[in-house]
Every structure is written in C-alpha cells, then in structure tokens.
Amino acid sequence: MREAAHPTPADLRIVSVFHALSDPARLGIAQRLLAEGELACSSFDLPYAKATRSHHFRVLRECGVIRIRWEGKYQYAALRRTDLEHRFPGLLDVLLNQLDG
Amino acid sequence: MREAAHPTPADLRIVSVFHALSDPARLGIAQRLLAEGELACSSFDLPYAKATRSHHFRVLRECGVIRIRWEGKYQYAALRRTDLEHRFPGLLDVLLNQLDG
C-alpha cells in the first residue's frame, strides 16, 4: 500500500495552513471533511481537471490539514482534527462558523 | 485628511483573510496589533523596502484585518478586533495562540 508523507504535529505551521485554506476549493474540502468525517477523494465533485484536484489535496496534506489514506486503489481524506485543534486552538471554530461561505 | 478605503464587515471574506495572514510579515503585524493595540505603521521594524511594507499594510487593510487612520502625515494601524471576532469567531484565538510563532 502506498503511503503519502504527512508532517508531524510539531511541524505544522500556521502560515502554511492559512495559505492552504485561502483557496475556496481547498477551504470547501476542509469544511466538508470537518462536517462529514473521512471521505473518498473521488466523492468531491470539484469542477477541475484531475491534476488540479490532486494539487489541492496535496497542498492540504503537505501543510497538515488533512490525512490521506490509501485503500486499494482509492484515496480517502480526513481532517486532522486533533492535531489542528491542539496546534491551532480556534481554527476549527473558524471553519465551522464559515460553513455558509 | 486622506481616508483609506475599508471593506464593510459584511464584505469580509475568510479566504481573503487567510490569504493575508499566510505571509509571515503580515501575520506578525496582525499579531502585534492584537497584543498592543493601535500603532504607528512606522513603528514596525520590517526588513523590507518601503513599497513592500506599504503592500503588506494594504493587503491587510483591503481584506478587513486592519483599519488605517491618518493623523497628519502619519499612518496608524489597528486590528479590526470586533469585526473579525463577529465575522470569524475563533480567528483571534488562533492569532493569540500563535504568538510564539
């Protein structure tokens, strides 16, 4: 099984997290994962080419916002809730309170 | 007296705020204003050319993170605490808790 690289909690940086969430598509992914829990990456109906979709998930993974897990040939994404709440208290509140855009 | 343009609270967008705060210099400005209140823009000892400094303050103003006030020939900056807390509950907590970087 392939394993994607993830930063440790100590390596998370708020400027990188803010950058990742400054894109509407990536913010939407994070908010949906916060609301619904782990989801197959393919379940996101994003109006982008595959390379752009992959880019968005990679940016979110590399800054520590999401964890990616492979199961067979499918990728699943989950918000790193515990790590985010521990490192950046208040951030999940911001995301929760902006669900309406 | 010159007046800089500021968005209304209803016009604040979290993606724009995240973008503004994704730069270490701008994040530092916002955090210092949060900790110390209104300050003269010239009191920030930023290692940048004047145009770059102006750019950072402009980005923070245009997304609604700070309010700029002219007094004579001096500019003062203040965090829009009330507007930010009202529109994005939790955001000031994130900034407060990241004062150590």
XYZ file of C-alpha atoms in Angstrom:
202
model
C 0.000 0.000 0.000
C 1.321 3.445 -0.889
C 1.819 5.861 1.962
C 1.636 9.610 1.479
C 4.002 11.768 3.541
C 2.474 13.791 6.370
C 4.103 16.407 8.598
C 4.254 15.671 12.314
C 2.063 17.860 14.561
C 5.159 19.802 15.692
C 5.964 20.636 12.079
C 2.599 22.270 11.325
C 2.936 25.991 10.560
C 0.010 28.383 10.741
C 1.158 30.405 7.714
C 1.123 27.223 5.598
C -2.300 26.271 6.941
C -3.641 29.771 6.213
C -2.199 29.552 2.693
C -3.859 26.185 2.097
C -7.218 27.483 3.314
C -7.019 30.717 1.312
C -8.274 28.870 -1.778
C -12.066 28.444 -1.964
C -11.834 24.870 -3.298
C -9.435 23.766 -0.564
C -11.415 25.570 2.112
C -14.521 23.750 0.883
C -12.769 20.379 1.078
C -11.617 21.066 4.654
C -15.055 22.246 5.718
C -16.807 19.228 4.228
C -14.361 16.863 5.934
C -14.946 18.716 9.199
C -18.692 18.270 8.807
C -18.794 14.725 7.415
C -15.615 12.956 8.546
C -13.405 10.826 6.284
C -14.432 10.740 2.643
C -13.164 9.222 -0.578
C -11.306 11.905 -2.519
C -13.404 10.910 -5.531
C -16.562 11.940 -3.678
C -15.680 15.590 -4.068
C -17.430 16.966 -7.100
C -14.829 19.585 -7.953
C -15.032 21.392 -11.289
C -11.347 20.935 -12.007
C -9.060 18.760 -14.074
C -7.614 15.753 -12.255
C -4.183 17.381 -11.898
C -5.725 20.426 -10.210
C -7.765 18.230 -7.860
C -4.636 16.284 -6.925
C -2.809 19.551 -6.349
C -5.470 20.777 -3.920
C -5.402 17.551 -1.892
C -1.594 17.606 -1.891
C -1.438 21.197 -0.584
C -3.877 20.294 2.187
C -1.892 17.164 3.067
C 1.548 18.783 2.982
C 0.594 21.548 5.418
C -1.064 19.072 7.777
C -4.728 19.985 7.330
C -5.733 16.546 6.030
C -4.506 12.979 6.250
C -4.594 10.825 3.116
C -5.070 7.075 3.345
C -4.969 4.585 0.507
C -7.338 1.637 0.480
C -6.687 -0.474 -2.566
C -6.787 1.933 -5.455
C -8.894 4.508 -3.646
C -7.722 7.514 -1.677
C -9.510 8.702 1.425
C -9.106 12.100 3.053
C -9.760 13.075 6.664
C -9.299 16.344 8.514
C -6.557 16.146 11.149
C -8.959 17.481 13.760
C -6.995 16.588 16.872
C -3.686 17.884 15.541
C -5.259 21.109 14.260
C -7.177 21.781 17.465
C -4.084 21.080 19.539
C -1.682 23.204 17.466
C -4.074 25.985 16.432
C -6.830 26.412 19.027
C -9.760 28.252 17.467
C -9.080 27.227 13.866
C -11.811 24.579 13.722
C -14.238 27.137 15.140
C -13.387 29.468 12.273
C -14.046 26.696 9.742
C -17.259 25.569 11.447
C -18.637 29.072 11.553
C -17.969 29.708 7.884
C -19.925 26.741 6.514
C -22.278 29.127 4.772
C -19.400 30.665 2.896
C -7.202 64.230 5.669
C -6.769 61.258 3.390
C -9.062 58.319 4.017
C -8.120 54.787 3.081
C -10.906 52.511 1.802
C -12.061 49.729 4.117
C -14.491 46.886 3.402
C -17.663 46.753 5.461
C -17.942 43.870 7.961
C -20.411 42.098 5.640
C -17.857 42.220 2.831
C -15.112 40.413 4.766
C -14.230 37.039 3.203
C -12.422 34.340 5.127
C -10.388 33.216 2.095
C -9.047 36.769 1.703
C -8.260 36.968 5.412
C -6.477 33.595 5.292
C -4.508 34.792 2.273
C -3.458 37.982 4.063
C -2.342 36.046 7.143
C -0.454 33.401 5.144
C 2.542 35.739 4.893
C 4.835 35.745 7.961
C 5.348 39.534 7.864
C 1.620 40.251 7.663
C 0.818 37.655 10.326
C 3.391 39.333 12.573
C 1.809 42.751 12.037
C -1.655 41.412 12.894
C -0.386 39.613 15.986
C 1.469 42.661 17.270
C -1.614 44.848 16.771
C -3.680 42.238 18.589
C -1.250 42.308 21.506
C -0.505 46.047 21.653
C -3.458 47.900 20.111
C -3.183 50.715 17.576
C 0.353 51.518 16.435
C 2.035 53.872 14.000
C 2.866 51.954 10.823
C 6.378 53.360 11.109
C 6.839 51.573 14.442
C 7.073 48.233 12.672
C 10.693 47.412 12.109
C 10.189 45.368 8.966
C 13.223 44.362 6.899
C 11.610 45.408 3.642
C 11.690 48.262 1.175
C 9.025 50.915 1.678
C 6.955 49.666 -1.254
C 6.863 46.158 0.207
C 5.865 47.476 3.628
C 3.078 49.519 2.065
C 1.953 46.452 0.141
C 1.672 44.381 3.333
C -0.392 47.039 5.119
C -2.570 47.440 2.033
C -3.303 43.700 1.801
C -4.245 43.636 5.490
C -6.477 46.699 5.062
C -8.198 45.573 1.876
C -9.284 42.225 3.338
C -10.519 43.888 6.520
C -7.927 42.668 9.037
C -6.724 46.173 9.928
C -8.032 49.712 9.868
C -5.704 52.517 8.730
C -6.080 56.018 10.099
C -4.142 59.112 9.045
C -3.102 61.653 11.611
C -1.249 64.484 9.928
C 1.403 62.802 7.865
C 1.475 59.657 9.966
C -0.431 56.445 9.411
C -1.761 54.367 12.269
C -2.901 50.762 12.053
C -5.312 48.888 14.319
C -6.677 45.375 14.197
C -10.427 45.288 13.459
C -10.964 43.104 16.506
C -14.722 43.484 16.830
C -15.407 42.932 13.134
C -13.082 39.922 12.953
C -14.472 38.302 16.088
C -18.020 38.885 14.886
C -17.485 37.600 11.348
C -14.941 34.850 12.079
C -15.391 33.528 15.628
C -12.213 31.754 16.700
C -9.823 33.644 14.438
C -8.439 35.914 17.162
C -7.872 32.820 19.313
C -5.772 31.330 16.530
C -3.685 34.509 16.315
C -3.349 34.825 20.098
C -2.212 31.248 20.475
C 0.441 31.556 17.799
C 2.295 34.496 19.306
C 5.352 32.308 19.759
C 5.426 31.563 16.069
